[in-house]
Coordinates of C-alpha atoms in Angstrom, one line a residue:
M1 CA 89.8 49.9 112.3
G2 CA 87.0 52.1 113.9
P3 CA 85.2 54.9 112.2
E4 CA 86.9 57.5 114.4
F5 CA 90.3 56.2 113.5
Q6 CA 89.4 56.3 109.8
H7 CA 88.3 59.9 110.2
L8 CA 91.5 60.8 111.9
L9 CA 93.6 59.3 109.1
L10 CA 91.6 61.3 106.6
V11 CA 92.2 64.5 108.6
Y12 CA 95.9 63.8 109.0
T13 CA 96.3 63.0 105.3
A14 CA 94.4 66.1 104.2
Y15 CA 96.5 68.3 106.6
V16 CA 99.8 66.9 105.3
I17 CA 98.8 67.6 101.7
A18 CA 97.5 71.1 102.6
A19 CA 100.4 72.2 104.9
G20 CA 103.2 70.5 102.9
S21 CA 102.2 71.9 99.5
P22 CA 104.1 75.1 98.4
G23 CA 102.3 78.1 99.8
P24 CA 103.2 81.6 101.2
S25 CA 104.4 80.2 104.5
N26 CA 106.5 77.4 103.1
M27 CA 108.0 79.6 100.5
R28 CA 109.0 82.3 103.1
I29 CA 110.5 79.7 105.4
M30 CA 112.6 78.3 102.5
G31 CA 113.8 81.8 101.6
V32 CA 114.7 82.7 105.2
A33 CA 116.4 79.4 105.8
M34 CA 118.7 79.9 102.8
D35 CA 119.3 83.6 103.4
Q36 CA 119.5 83.9 107.2
G37 CA 120.1 80.4 108.4
R38 CA 118.4 77.6 110.4
R39 CA 117.7 79.4 113.6
A40 CA 115.9 82.3 111.9
A41 CA 113.9 79.9 109.8
L42 CA 112.9 77.9 112.8
V43 CA 111.7 81.0 114.6
L44 CA 109.6 82.0 111.5
A45 CA 108.3 78.4 111.4
A46 CA 107.3 78.7 115.1
G47 CA 105.1 81.7 114.2
V48 CA 103.5 79.8 111.4
V49 CA 102.8 76.8 113.6
S50 CA 101.3 79.0 116.3
G51 CA 99.0 80.6 113.8
S52 CA 97.9 77.2 112.5
I53 CA 97.2 75.8 116.0
F54 CA 95.3 79.0 116.8
W55 CA 92.9 78.5 113.9
G56 CA 92.7 74.8 114.7
A57 CA 91.5 75.6 118.2
M58 CA 89.0 78.1 116.9
A59 CA 87.6 75.6 114.4
A60 CA 87.4 72.9 117.1
T61 CA 85.4 75.2 119.4
G62 CA 83.2 76.4 116.7
I63 CA 84.2 80.1 116.9
S64 CA 85.7 80.2 113.5
A65 CA 82.5 78.7 112.0
I66 CA 80.6 81.7 113.5
L67 CA 83.2 84.0 112.1
T68 CA 82.7 82.8 108.5
R69 CA 79.0 83.8 108.8
Y70 CA 80.1 87.5 109.0
A71 CA 81.2 88.5 105.6
E72 CA 82.7 91.7 106.9
A73 CA 85.1 89.9 109.1
L74 CA 86.4 87.7 106.3
I75 CA 86.7 90.7 104.0
I76 CA 88.9 92.5 106.6
L77 CA 91.1 89.4 106.9
K78 CA 91.4 89.2 103.1
I79 CA 92.4 92.9 102.9
F80 CA 95.1 92.5 105.6
G81 CA 96.3 89.2 104.3
G82 CA 96.5 90.4 100.7
L83 CA 98.3 93.6 101.7
Y84 CA 100.7 91.6 103.9
L85 CA 101.5 89.3 101.0
L86 CA 102.1 92.3 98.8
Y87 CA 104.5 93.7 101.4
L88 CA 106.4 90.4 101.4
A89 CA 106.5 90.6 97.6
F90 CA 108.0 94.1 97.9
R91 CA 110.7 92.9 100.4
A92 CA 111.6 90.0 98.1
A93 CA 111.7 92.2 95.0
K94 CA 114.0 94.7 96.8
A95 CA 116.3 91.8 97.9
A96 CA 116.4 90.6 94.3
L97 CA 117.3 94.0 92.9
T98 CA 120.1 94.5 95.4
A99 CA 121.5 91.0 95.1
G100 CA 124.3 92.2 92.9
E101 CA 125.4 94.8 95.4
K102 CA 126.4 92.1 97.9
P103 CA 129.4 89.8 97.5
V104 CA 128.3 86.3 96.7
E105 CA 130.4 84.9 99.6
T106 CA 128.2 86.6 102.2
A107 CA 124.9 85.3 100.9
G108 CA 123.4 83.0 103.5
T109 CA 125.2 84.7 106.3
N110 CA 123.1 87.8 106.6
T111 CA 122.4 89.3 110.0
P112 CA 119.1 87.7 111.0
E113 CA 116.1 89.7 111.9
T114 CA 115.2 89.9 115.6
T115 CA 113.5 86.8 117.0
S116 CA 110.3 88.7 117.8
S117 CA 110.1 90.1 114.2
L118 CA 110.5 86.7 112.6
Y119 CA 108.0 85.1 114.9
R120 CA 105.4 87.9 114.2
R121 CA 106.0 87.5 110.5
G122 CA 105.2 83.8 110.6
L123 CA 102.2 84.3 112.9
L124 CA 100.7 87.1 110.7
M125 CA 101.0 85.0 107.5
H126 CA 98.6 82.5 109.1
L127 CA 96.3 84.8 111.2
T128 CA 95.6 87.1 108.2
N129 CA 94.8 84.2 105.8
P130 CA 91.1 83.5 105.7
K131 CA 91.8 80.3 103.8
S132 CA 93.4 78.9 106.9
I133 CA 90.1 79.4 108.8
L134 CA 88.1 77.7 106.1
A135 CA 90.6 74.8 105.7
W136 CA 90.5 74.1 109.4
I137 CA 86.7 74.1 109.5
A138 CA 86.8 71.6 106.6
L139 CA 89.3 69.5 108.5
V140 CA 87.4 69.4 111.7
A141 CA 84.1 68.7 109.9
L142 CA 85.9 65.9 108.1
G143 CA 87.2 64.3 111.3
L144 CA 84.1 64.7 113.4
G145 CA 81.8 61.9 112.3
P146 CA 78.5 61.0 113.9
G147 CA 78.9 60.5 117.7
A148 CA 82.5 61.8 117.7
S149 CA 83.9 62.2 121.2
S150 CA 86.0 64.9 122.8
Y151 CA 88.9 62.6 122.4
T152 CA 88.6 62.8 118.6
V153 CA 88.7 66.6 118.8
A154 CA 91.8 66.5 121.0
A155 CA 93.4 63.9 118.7
I156 CA 92.8 66.1 115.7
L157 CA 94.3 69.2 117.3
F158 CA 97.3 67.3 118.8
G159 CA 98.0 65.2 115.7
C160 CA 97.8 68.2 113.3
A161 CA 100.0 70.3 115.7
V162 CA 102.7 67.6 115.6
L163 CA 102.4 67.4 111.8
S164 CA 102.6 71.2 111.6
V165 CA 105.8 71.3 113.6
T166 CA 107.2 68.5 111.5
I167 CA 106.4 70.0 108.2
F168 CA 107.2 73.7 108.7
C169 CA 110.3 73.0 110.9
G170 CA 111.3 70.4 108.3
Y171 CA 111.3 73.0 105.6
A172 CA 113.5 75.2 107.8
I173 CA 116.0 72.5 108.5
V174 CA 116.2 71.1 105.0
F175 CA 116.6 74.5 103.3
S176 CA 119.2 75.7 105.8
T177 CA 121.7 72.9 104.9
A178 CA 125.0 73.9 103.4
P179 CA 124.1 72.7 99.8
M180 CA 121.0 74.8 99.9
V181 CA 122.8 77.9 101.3
R182 CA 125.4 77.5 98.5
F183 CA 122.6 77.3 96.0
Y184 CA 121.1 80.4 97.3
S185 CA 124.4 82.3 97.2
R186 CA 124.6 81.5 93.4
A187 CA 120.9 82.1 92.6
R188 CA 119.9 84.7 95.2
C189 CA 118.5 87.1 92.6
W190 CA 116.4 84.5 90.9
I191 CA 115.1 83.0 94.1
E192 CA 114.0 86.3 95.6
G193 CA 112.6 87.3 92.3
T194 CA 110.5 84.1 92.2
L195 CA 109.4 84.8 95.7
A196 CA 108.4 88.3 94.8
I197 CA 106.2 87.1 91.9
F198 CA 104.7 84.3 94.0
F199 CA 103.8 86.6 96.9
G200 CA 102.6 89.3 94.6
V201 CA 100.2 86.9 92.7
A202 CA 99.0 85.4 95.9
G203 CA 98.3 88.8 97.4
I204 CA 96.4 90.1 94.4
R205 CA 94.4 86.9 94.1
L206 CA 93.5 87.1 97.8
L207 CA 92.4 90.7 97.5
L208 CA 90.3 90.0 94.4
S209 CA 88.8 86.7 95.5
R210 CA 85.1 86.6 96.2
T211 CA 85.2 83.5 98.6

């Protein structure tokens, strides 16, 4: 097993752990999948994947490393990212408060948002998250050992892109199954309330973070 292959395995393992762990993107995909169905969740996931691949390309070309040297740029991203998470918290809280006004039978069959709106929402969650930039820089640095070739860079981007599609679309598919939709219909208020708290805490932490 060559050193480049070992580096790739480390990168892929780290990416699976980072992308697969519960975070704002995964939580929102889960909520949309149970509330609006598989198609809506897959569109949202496509936006998340696009954002992830974008920052991966930036990290591979070194552009995002330059960006991190300018504190002002990261501060702006933090502000936009934190405010966007607070906006998602507001939407989830509103959904939780109005859950009782909707017949339980209709939960999970809501009229989905437009395709462009869902895609933009997923894209913004990643593009406005400075932690995505820093995570990708760490991943690329981890995978590019001494004498790494352009093949290694391409393998990192392609492999992580495949993993990104698998993970985020997997969340969309699993949480849009009939048992999950039925669970959502019974616990919509609690689920949206939990999402509201999660996004709210994440947004405040991002706005107050110093790194």
